[in-house]
XYZ file of C-alpha atoms in Angstrom:
608
model
C 77.297 160.200 -31.373
C 74.051 162.008 -32.257
C 73.879 165.733 -31.537
C 71.390 166.578 -28.777
C 70.355 170.234 -29.290
C 68.591 170.452 -25.917
C 71.878 169.719 -24.121
C 73.522 172.691 -25.825
C 73.230 176.406 -25.001
C 70.583 178.274 -26.994
C 71.859 180.895 -29.462
C 69.495 183.338 -31.188
C 71.039 185.185 -34.134
C 69.839 188.616 -35.278
C 71.242 189.687 -38.652
C 71.898 193.091 -40.231
C 69.477 195.182 -42.267
C 69.220 192.641 -45.098
C 67.379 190.312 -42.712
C 68.757 187.184 -44.395
C 71.796 186.458 -42.251
C 73.921 185.525 -45.242
C 76.738 187.691 -43.861
C 77.225 185.141 -41.081
C 76.662 182.004 -43.158
C 80.331 180.962 -42.930
C 79.967 180.773 -39.133
C 76.883 178.568 -39.030
C 78.578 175.133 -39.294
C 80.885 175.729 -36.320
C 78.160 177.457 -34.289
C 75.732 174.575 -34.859
C 78.275 172.219 -33.292
C 78.274 174.324 -30.105
C 74.731 175.742 -29.890
C 71.096 174.971 -30.437
C 70.674 177.830 -32.886
C 67.748 180.034 -33.938
C 67.778 182.734 -36.595
C 65.330 185.620 -36.883
C 64.371 186.069 -40.542
C 62.497 189.179 -41.666
C 60.712 189.462 -45.001
C 61.505 192.400 -47.256
C 57.930 193.653 -46.986
C 57.858 193.418 -43.166
C 57.364 196.857 -41.623
C 57.101 195.932 -37.949
C 58.239 198.885 -35.782
C 61.324 198.319 -33.628
C 59.522 198.263 -30.266
C 56.978 195.748 -31.587
C 59.782 193.601 -32.985
C 61.365 193.525 -29.525
C 58.048 192.443 -28.032
C 57.640 189.636 -30.573
C 61.126 188.288 -29.877
C 60.583 188.432 -26.103
C 57.294 186.544 -26.482
C 59.007 183.860 -28.549
C 61.825 183.548 -26.026
C 59.326 183.342 -23.186
C 57.531 180.506 -24.935
C 60.764 178.613 -25.614
C 62.855 179.087 -22.483
C 60.522 180.667 -19.925
C 59.887 177.355 -18.166
C 63.146 175.628 -19.169
C 66.018 174.986 -16.772
C 67.773 178.253 -15.848
C 71.037 176.286 -15.992
C 70.862 176.258 -19.802
C 72.602 179.416 -21.097
C 70.772 181.679 -23.542
C 72.941 183.726 -25.901
C 71.930 186.513 -28.278
C 74.218 187.109 -31.269
C 73.558 190.464 -32.921
C 75.314 191.785 -36.016
C 74.949 195.432 -37.108
C 71.213 196.211 -36.777
C 70.883 192.872 -35.004
C 73.125 194.244 -32.261
C 70.535 196.920 -31.524
C 67.800 194.309 -31.388
C 69.848 192.035 -29.119
C 70.499 194.884 -26.667
C 66.820 195.879 -26.601
C 65.677 192.288 -26.000
C 68.244 191.841 -23.231
C 66.980 195.019 -21.536
C 63.323 193.984 -21.907
C 63.789 190.415 -20.663
C 66.869 190.142 -18.426
C 65.543 186.898 -16.921
C 65.499 185.239 -20.361
C 68.909 186.336 -21.686
C 72.259 185.477 -20.145
C 74.936 186.595 -22.606
C 75.285 188.935 -25.563
C 77.693 188.762 -28.487
C 77.644 192.007 -30.473
C 79.418 192.260 -33.827
C 79.784 195.835 -35.114
C 76.442 196.841 -33.551
C 74.681 199.751 -35.236
C 74.531 201.819 -32.028
C 76.945 204.241 -33.724
C 74.544 204.930 -36.624
C 73.673 208.511 -35.476
C 77.388 209.399 -35.619
C 77.939 207.826 -39.038
C 77.549 209.498 -42.439
C 74.277 207.656 -43.055
C 71.839 210.155 -41.523
C 73.353 212.753 -43.871
C 73.711 210.574 -46.995
C 70.526 208.495 -46.783
C 68.017 211.235 -47.771
C 69.912 211.889 -51.038
C 70.314 208.192 -51.769
C 66.607 207.529 -51.248
C 65.654 210.372 -53.611
C 67.925 209.140 -56.383
C 66.076 208.151 -59.612
C 65.543 204.338 -59.652
C 67.832 203.723 -62.623
C 70.673 205.670 -61.019
C 69.947 204.108 -57.607
C 70.836 200.661 -58.976
C 74.245 201.963 -59.996
C 74.968 204.088 -56.926
C 73.844 201.710 -54.154
C 76.508 199.037 -54.839
C 79.211 201.675 -54.501
C 77.784 203.047 -51.252
C 77.081 199.627 -49.765
C 80.271 197.884 -50.923
C 81.622 197.818 -47.325
C 78.627 195.632 -46.425
C 80.016 192.868 -48.633
C 83.273 192.945 -46.701
C 86.981 193.499 -47.087
C 87.873 191.488 -50.232
C 91.422 190.794 -49.066
C 90.225 189.431 -45.717
C 87.477 187.397 -47.361
C 89.854 185.824 -49.841
C 92.412 185.111 -47.118
C 89.710 183.454 -45.025
C 88.773 181.337 -48.024
C 92.373 180.184 -48.415
C 92.586 179.290 -44.708
C 89.342 177.328 -44.915
C 90.806 175.163 -47.678
C 94.358 174.913 -46.383
C 95.647 171.370 -46.279
C 92.620 170.002 -48.129
C 93.327 170.883 -51.754
C 96.271 171.443 -54.040
C 97.660 174.934 -54.562
C 96.190 175.049 -58.068
C 92.714 174.202 -56.799
C 93.008 176.740 -53.990
C 93.971 179.394 -56.538
C 90.981 178.479 -58.686
C 88.688 178.587 -55.641
C 90.182 181.945 -54.711
C 89.375 183.376 -58.123
C 85.856 181.986 -58.009
C 85.291 183.477 -54.553
C 86.412 186.893 -55.825
C 84.043 186.688 -58.772
C 81.144 185.629 -56.540
C 81.743 188.471 -54.077
C 81.832 191.183 -56.682
C 78.894 189.662 -58.533
C 76.792 190.254 -55.413
C 77.226 194.023 -55.536
C 74.832 194.743 -58.449
C 72.178 192.581 -56.735
C 72.086 194.834 -53.679
C 69.538 197.117 -55.336
C 67.240 194.083 -55.779
C 67.701 192.975 -52.163
C 67.337 196.531 -50.822
C 65.086 198.576 -53.118
C 64.614 202.184 -52.099
C 61.434 201.676 -50.104
C 62.981 198.724 -48.234
C 66.205 200.598 -47.490
C 64.192 203.591 -46.273
C 62.331 201.377 -43.785
C 65.472 199.540 -42.640
C 67.229 202.826 -41.928
C 64.164 204.019 -40.046
C 64.311 200.820 -37.978
C 67.931 201.538 -37.110
C 67.016 205.093 -36.110
C 64.204 203.769 -33.899
C 66.553 201.174 -32.438
C 69.234 203.714 -31.538
C 66.651 205.954 -29.902
C 65.206 202.980 -27.993
C 68.484 201.413 -26.852
C 70.627 204.476 -26.061
C 69.151 205.296 -22.623
C 69.080 201.602 -21.660
C 72.781 200.817 -22.096
C 73.909 201.474 -18.480
C 71.130 199.170 -17.221
C 71.874 196.144 -19.417
C 73.625 193.877 -16.948
C 74.163 190.690 -18.931
C 77.688 189.558 -19.709
C 78.549 190.996 -23.108
C 81.340 190.386 -25.631
C 81.757 193.180 -28.187
C 83.562 192.300 -31.422
C 84.584 195.352 -33.430
C 86.158 195.469 -36.889
C 88.986 197.975 -37.017
C 88.274 198.763 -40.698
C 84.516 199.129 -40.638
C 83.821 201.673 -43.386
C 80.038 201.574 -42.996
C 79.727 202.891 -39.429
C 82.377 204.107 -36.921
C 82.726 200.813 -35.059
C 86.339 201.537 -34.124
C 85.329 204.338 -31.750
C 81.990 202.787 -30.813
C 83.555 199.699 -29.230
C 85.291 201.555 -26.368
C 82.177 203.694 -25.810
C 79.954 200.639 -25.421
C 82.521 198.938 -23.194
C 82.291 201.946 -20.850
C 78.503 202.122 -20.820
C 77.586 198.436 -20.606
C 78.325 197.347 -17.021
C 79.580 193.836 -17.861
C 81.015 194.260 -21.340
C 84.434 193.519 -22.686
C 85.828 194.456 -26.060
C 87.784 192.468 -28.620
C 89.101 194.276 -31.669
C 89.150 192.308 -34.923
C 92.197 193.689 -36.691
C 91.619 194.435 -40.374
C 87.979 193.327 -40.275
C 85.304 195.396 -42.021
C 81.610 195.717 -41.234
C 81.112 192.124 -42.409
C 83.479 190.786 -39.773
C 81.721 187.430 -39.467
C 82.516 186.704 -43.106
C 86.153 187.615 -42.713
C 87.183 186.179 -39.349
C 90.332 184.091 -39.637
C 88.979 181.735 -36.982
C 85.443 180.606 -36.287
C 83.288 182.665 -33.964
C 82.908 179.620 -31.731
C 86.683 179.431 -31.334
C 86.766 183.131 -30.415
C 84.105 182.588 -27.732
C 86.111 179.727 -26.237
C 89.356 181.680 -26.420
C 87.734 184.586 -24.580
C 86.271 182.279 -21.927
C 82.798 183.363 -23.031
C 81.410 179.949 -23.979
C 79.724 177.855 -21.290
C 77.438 174.861 -21.643
C 75.861 175.138 -18.215
C 75.285 177.952 -15.730
C 76.127 177.443 -12.059
C 73.753 179.508 -9.966
C 74.311 180.924 -6.502
C 71.100 179.259 -5.288
C 68.460 176.953 -6.781
C 66.099 178.600 -9.259
C 63.035 176.722 -10.418
C 62.503 178.493 -13.724
C 63.382 181.608 -15.647
C 59.969 182.975 -14.794
C 61.356 183.554 -11.308
C 63.008 186.953 -10.891
C 66.743 186.946 -10.613
C 69.682 188.700 -12.144
C 71.647 191.906 -11.942
C 70.567 194.081 -9.032
C 68.018 191.484 -7.932
C 68.100 189.447 -4.745
C 67.363 186.269 -6.684
C 70.003 183.686 -7.625
C 72.698 184.809 -10.073
C 75.227 183.015 -12.236
C 78.422 182.276 -10.344
C 81.501 183.494 -12.242
C 83.625 180.728 -13.737
C 87.395 180.404 -13.499
C 88.024 182.323 -16.735
C 85.809 185.190 -15.607
C 87.429 185.331 -12.166
C 90.872 185.403 -13.794
C 89.831 188.221 -16.110
C 88.315 190.162 -13.224
C 91.490 189.640 -11.176
C 93.685 190.850 -14.024
C 91.793 194.144 -14.229
C 90.707 194.699 -10.631
C 92.754 192.874 -7.997
C 96.091 191.715 -9.427
C 97.899 194.961 -8.618
C 96.380 195.087 -5.123
C 97.469 191.507 -4.488
C 100.940 192.225 -5.802
C 101.428 195.252 -3.579
C 99.733 193.984 -0.402
C 100.421 190.190 -0.424
C 97.158 189.441 1.439
C 97.194 186.859 4.228
C 94.020 184.809 4.844
C 93.677 183.124 8.225
C 90.872 181.170 9.850
C 90.074 179.890 13.335
C 88.007 177.019 12.052
C 80.562 186.609 6.861
C 79.488 189.745 9.324
C 82.540 191.972 9.267
C 84.550 194.782 10.730
C 84.688 197.241 7.854
C 87.715 199.289 6.903
C 88.279 202.723 5.399
C 87.076 202.930 1.781
C 86.780 199.117 1.600
C 89.526 198.803 -0.985
C 90.294 195.292 0.280
C 86.830 193.892 -0.450
C 87.472 192.878 -4.065
C 90.446 190.778 -2.935
C 88.382 189.153 -0.194
C 85.438 188.244 -2.425
C 87.735 186.860 -5.103
C 89.669 184.692 -2.629
C 86.549 183.240 -0.990
C 85.101 182.324 -4.387
C 88.348 180.727 -5.572
C 88.937 178.709 -2.412
C 85.403 177.671 -1.488
C 83.279 178.168 -4.605
C 80.942 180.324 -2.501
C 79.703 183.583 -4.020
C 79.420 186.239 -1.334
C 76.378 188.381 -2.160
C 77.110 191.892 -0.972
C 74.448 194.214 0.420
C 75.427 197.565 -1.098
C 74.282 201.072 -0.271
C 71.568 202.146 -2.754
C 73.848 204.849 -4.116
C 76.468 202.268 -5.048
C 74.026 200.168 -7.030
C 73.389 201.104 -10.672
C 69.686 201.372 -9.835
C 70.375 204.724 -8.205
C 72.079 206.129 -11.261
C 69.453 207.369 -13.688
C 71.994 208.538 -16.233
C 75.569 207.620 -17.065
C 78.320 209.682 -15.483
C 79.396 211.161 -18.815
C 75.933 212.704 -19.210
C 75.950 214.508 -15.845
C 77.397 217.945 -15.297
C 80.336 217.980 -12.925
C 79.773 219.428 -9.502
C 81.480 219.924 -6.127
C 80.900 216.261 -5.260
C 82.766 215.108 -8.368
C 85.666 217.446 -7.628
C 85.859 216.171 -4.065
C 85.715 212.549 -5.194
C 88.951 213.016 -7.106
C 90.710 213.783 -3.814
C 89.464 210.747 -1.944
C 86.923 207.965 -2.261
C 86.191 208.185 -5.981
C 85.091 204.560 -6.060
C 82.280 205.304 -3.646
C 80.886 208.531 -5.061
C 77.788 208.672 -7.282
C 78.766 207.175 -10.608
C 82.387 207.159 -9.599
C 82.436 203.402 -9.302
C 81.967 202.823 -13.034
C 85.105 201.161 -14.240
C 86.640 201.013 -10.749
C 87.578 197.794 -8.983
C 84.811 198.408 -6.443
C 82.170 198.738 -9.165
C 83.508 195.649 -10.926
C 83.237 193.762 -7.649
C 79.579 194.742 -7.276
C 78.842 193.513 -10.797
C 80.946 190.355 -10.762
C 79.809 189.161 -7.356
C 76.091 189.870 -7.584
C 75.755 192.637 -5.017
C 72.228 193.876 -4.326
C 70.777 196.964 -2.720
C 70.732 196.701 1.052
C 67.164 196.418 2.327
C 65.231 194.142 4.704
C 63.398 192.614 1.726
C 66.583 191.744 -0.169
C 68.287 190.365 2.922
C 65.202 188.263 3.662
C 65.160 186.826 0.163
C 68.861 186.018 0.070
C 68.676 184.238 3.425
C 65.542 182.331 2.440
C 67.415 181.064 -0.653
C 70.338 179.908 1.483
C 72.757 182.408 -0.080
C 75.988 183.614 1.528
C 75.729 187.301 2.432
C 78.526 189.826 2.910
C 77.084 192.239 5.481
C 78.592 195.371 7.023
C 76.625 196.454 10.105
C 78.615 199.697 10.301
C 77.677 200.665 6.761
C 79.148 203.830 5.291
C 79.939 205.188 8.775
C 82.772 202.651 8.990
C 83.774 203.023 5.356
C 84.302 206.782 5.739
C 86.147 207.118 9.023
C 87.734 210.222 10.442
C 91.138 210.864 11.963
C 92.031 208.648 14.906
C 89.226 206.188 14.147
C 91.389 203.470 12.584
C 90.086 199.962 13.276
C 87.217 201.169 15.441
C 83.805 199.583 14.924
C 80.732 201.764 14.507
C 77.724 199.470 14.644
C 74.115 200.511 15.324
C 72.729 199.367 18.673
C 69.804 197.483 17.151
C 70.289 193.784 16.410
C 67.862 193.448 13.489
C 70.337 191.688 11.207
C 70.890 189.054 13.915
C 67.156 188.517 14.308
C 66.702 188.023 10.585
C 69.647 185.613 10.418
C 68.221 183.650 13.338
C 64.862 183.401 11.601
C 66.493 181.190 8.968
C 68.951 179.471 11.292
C 71.824 181.085 9.413
C 75.447 180.650 10.470
C 77.296 183.928 11.047
C 81.053 184.003 10.399
C 82.632 187.138 11.891
C 85.836 188.220 10.211
C 88.341 190.985 10.650
C 90.731 192.719 8.283
C 93.758 194.880 8.923
C 95.932 196.900 6.564
C 93.820 199.403 4.689
C 93.337 201.880 7.543
C 97.128 202.230 7.809
C 97.546 202.900 4.101
C 95.786 206.274 4.037
C 96.579 209.599 5.603
C 93.343 211.508 6.199
C 93.750 215.222 5.530
C 90.124 216.174 6.196
C 87.661 213.875 7.914
C 83.957 213.891 6.875
C 82.938 216.498 9.464
C 85.683 218.860 8.276
C 84.715 218.324 4.653
C 81.129 219.320 5.459
C 82.421 222.479 7.149
C 84.165 223.678 3.972
C 82.668 226.840 2.398
C 80.471 226.169 -0.648
C 81.522 222.512 -0.847
C 79.961 221.674 2.510
C 76.627 223.292 1.622
C 76.571 221.494 -1.735
C 77.292 218.164 -0.060
C 74.572 218.634 2.538
C 72.020 219.454 -0.150
C 73.131 216.442 -2.152
C 73.083 214.152 0.872
C 69.532 215.191 1.736
C 68.437 213.807 -1.648
C 70.285 210.513 -1.367
C 68.443 207.264 -0.664
C 68.983 205.856 2.818
C 70.295 202.335 3.233
C 68.408 201.689 6.479
C 64.653 201.776 6.563
C 61.796 200.033 8.337
C 62.894 197.628 11.072
C 66.571 198.024 10.133
C 66.524 201.773 10.803
C 68.239 203.005 13.934
C 67.321 206.233 15.667
C 70.037 208.832 15.296
C 71.961 206.717 12.783
C 73.090 208.286 9.517
C 74.659 206.681 6.466
C 77.163 209.557 6.432
C 77.859 209.387 2.724
C 80.615 212.017 2.780
C 84.131 210.763 2.004
C 87.202 212.023 3.807
C 89.922 213.718 1.798
C 92.888 211.383 1.988
C 96.218 210.588 0.357
C 98.316 207.392 0.380
C 100.538 207.002 3.430
C 103.716 205.684 1.861
C 103.909 202.144 0.480
C 100.783 199.946 0.719
C 100.478 197.942 3.924
C 100.094 194.183 3.862
C 96.497 192.994 4.152
C 95.497 190.439 6.789
C 92.134 188.677 6.962
C 90.999 186.518 9.872
C 87.843 184.412 9.813
C 86.645 183.755 13.343
C 84.771 180.741 14.675
C 81.262 180.393 13.170
C 78.346 181.450 15.336
C 75.242 179.345 14.836
C 71.733 180.725 15.222
C 68.409 179.029 15.810
C 64.936 180.092 14.603
C 63.727 179.976 18.216
C 65.979 182.965 18.984
C 64.404 185.209 16.357
C 61.602 186.461 18.629
C 63.809 186.800 21.702
C 65.159 190.325 21.438
C 67.288 189.957 24.551
C 68.974 186.842 23.147
C 69.523 188.579 19.794
C 71.046 191.616 21.506
C 73.425 189.330 23.385
C 74.329 187.560 20.158
C 74.844 190.939 18.476
C 77.339 191.915 21.202
C 79.085 188.548 20.893
C 79.506 188.946 17.124
C 80.810 192.486 17.440
C 83.192 191.377 20.164
C 84.484 188.565 17.944
C 85.205 191.011 15.116
C 86.999 193.442 17.452
C 88.960 190.562 18.977
C 90.059 189.515 15.483
C 91.185 193.059 14.657
C 93.164 193.314 17.910
C 94.802 189.938 17.277
C 95.868 190.879 13.741
C 97.250 194.244 14.852
C 99.390 192.517 17.455
C 100.377 189.462 15.382
C 101.522 191.439 12.350
C 104.302 192.989 14.415
C 105.951 189.571 14.141
C 105.636 189.425 10.343
C 109.163 189.615 8.885
C 107.688 190.790 5.574
C 105.200 193.356 6.827
C 107.262 196.149 5.231
C 106.551 196.596 1.510
C 110.238 196.800 0.498
C 111.328 193.474 1.984
C 108.081 191.809 0.936
C 108.257 192.881 -2.707
C 111.973 192.010 -2.901
C 111.367 188.547 -1.519
C 108.472 187.871 -3.897
C 110.501 189.152 -6.846
C 113.177 186.570 -6.042
C 110.561 183.827 -5.638
C 107.904 184.471 -8.318
C 104.507 182.958 -7.624
C 105.271 182.404 -3.922
C 103.661 184.795 -1.409
C 106.046 186.043 1.255
C 105.743 184.127 4.546
C 103.984 185.800 7.434
C 104.048 185.572 11.239
C 104.082 182.057 12.762
C 100.593 180.672 13.376
């Protein structure tokens, strides 16, 4: 059967400083079977500055995929310097790039020995340079033991032992014969420019890392002797919002030469290879905005991605709370700190295939964070966040299950414009009318609803004839013991004043027609501690409420519908509170014991 490149994902490969891509040549045959592949080649005499190089690549991508089907995935594979270029292109054109594969990216160059060694190397007399460079750059050729072992594995089962031994010897000779030629491939003036490119790239990419929202797989060699990739991998995994790290044990800087299995096999093993993207709503072309933080359609996570997200973010919560999902056949009654939301979003996606697009407070979106948390000085807010509500404080969500939920499930900043766009695209929205007021409740406010009086969200839903599914949840409010409610926190000496000053600078979630007189986002967390063992979580989806565009201009009808929806949510909460008293496994001890004796089977609940 003939290979049809157009039916395959597009892969653009950016090589290291040599510009030839020979370091990845062993991977090309397997990659060509899985991708329609492009390779950026740069001539030795090319002195295009880094920013201009990024612009040229973006222009080429725009010409090739700008009007193509958004369902066709676009990957960037960047090795060493190419990793810098891939990151910069992804930041410059998020609508054109879906996934990144970074192999020992040169983002760690400023912390390597190169800035210190390079000036002396470049001033070395030419005759001596040809002798010294091979010794300095030997790690670029790769780990000889790994390379030879890979060569043996490639020929295993195909040749006799004698022929494999002969091939092994020839491979060793070829590898070491390449070292003296490095001075010809990278003469002093060329090396000087390549190192300058890396410096420019690090300066360009560094501030952008927290804003690069594409899915990213980082492959790091544990024995990279050229740059400190071993420590750089975890740093990048923290800074890139959707990155995950895979360590390549024993691999050097030339990891693609040494990998014991093909890169394509690694991508499949990690669940990172897809042939088609499933989007949350139709998208005509890549020229249309859409992506992380945008209200346009986004890629729906696949099974492998959901499983990986669950393993890191919701598995423990599920294990401890044994959530129960009920339906009488999503506007919601929100709970303290919203720790149950990741479980809810995951379950809905697994069971229905529907991606719930959350409308998040501006402070929870990465747009509001101009610098990564590690770059900010600590303050009273950060100290308070450690006592309660860390997942919802500025920057505190990074790495938390709540932050992962926002990233994985395509949450966008709450605003009339974003809500309008999501509804016009027919997307499913996860909306919390009570906002942060319900998330940060005080003492004695368990399971109470705090909704604004205005019915603007109902009017907008009616404009598009949207169906509203009220749902209720019970369990989280009982799991926390509030020591200081938000009003008491604000009354604390020093801390209260600092919080009020900080809150005055925060963006407001409600503006324009969605604003409500006298309503405040109240972005001050209570100080709370766990109240014994986690309570079981119960979710109840109420009967759908249908709207009609004719109701959109009838404020009285929308107000009545608003009251009906709120009443349905409160009714669901009251039902769950009463019904759970008949759950024989409501208590954590009996529930966990029962599930330990019957692995994989959730404990039964109250009779329906």
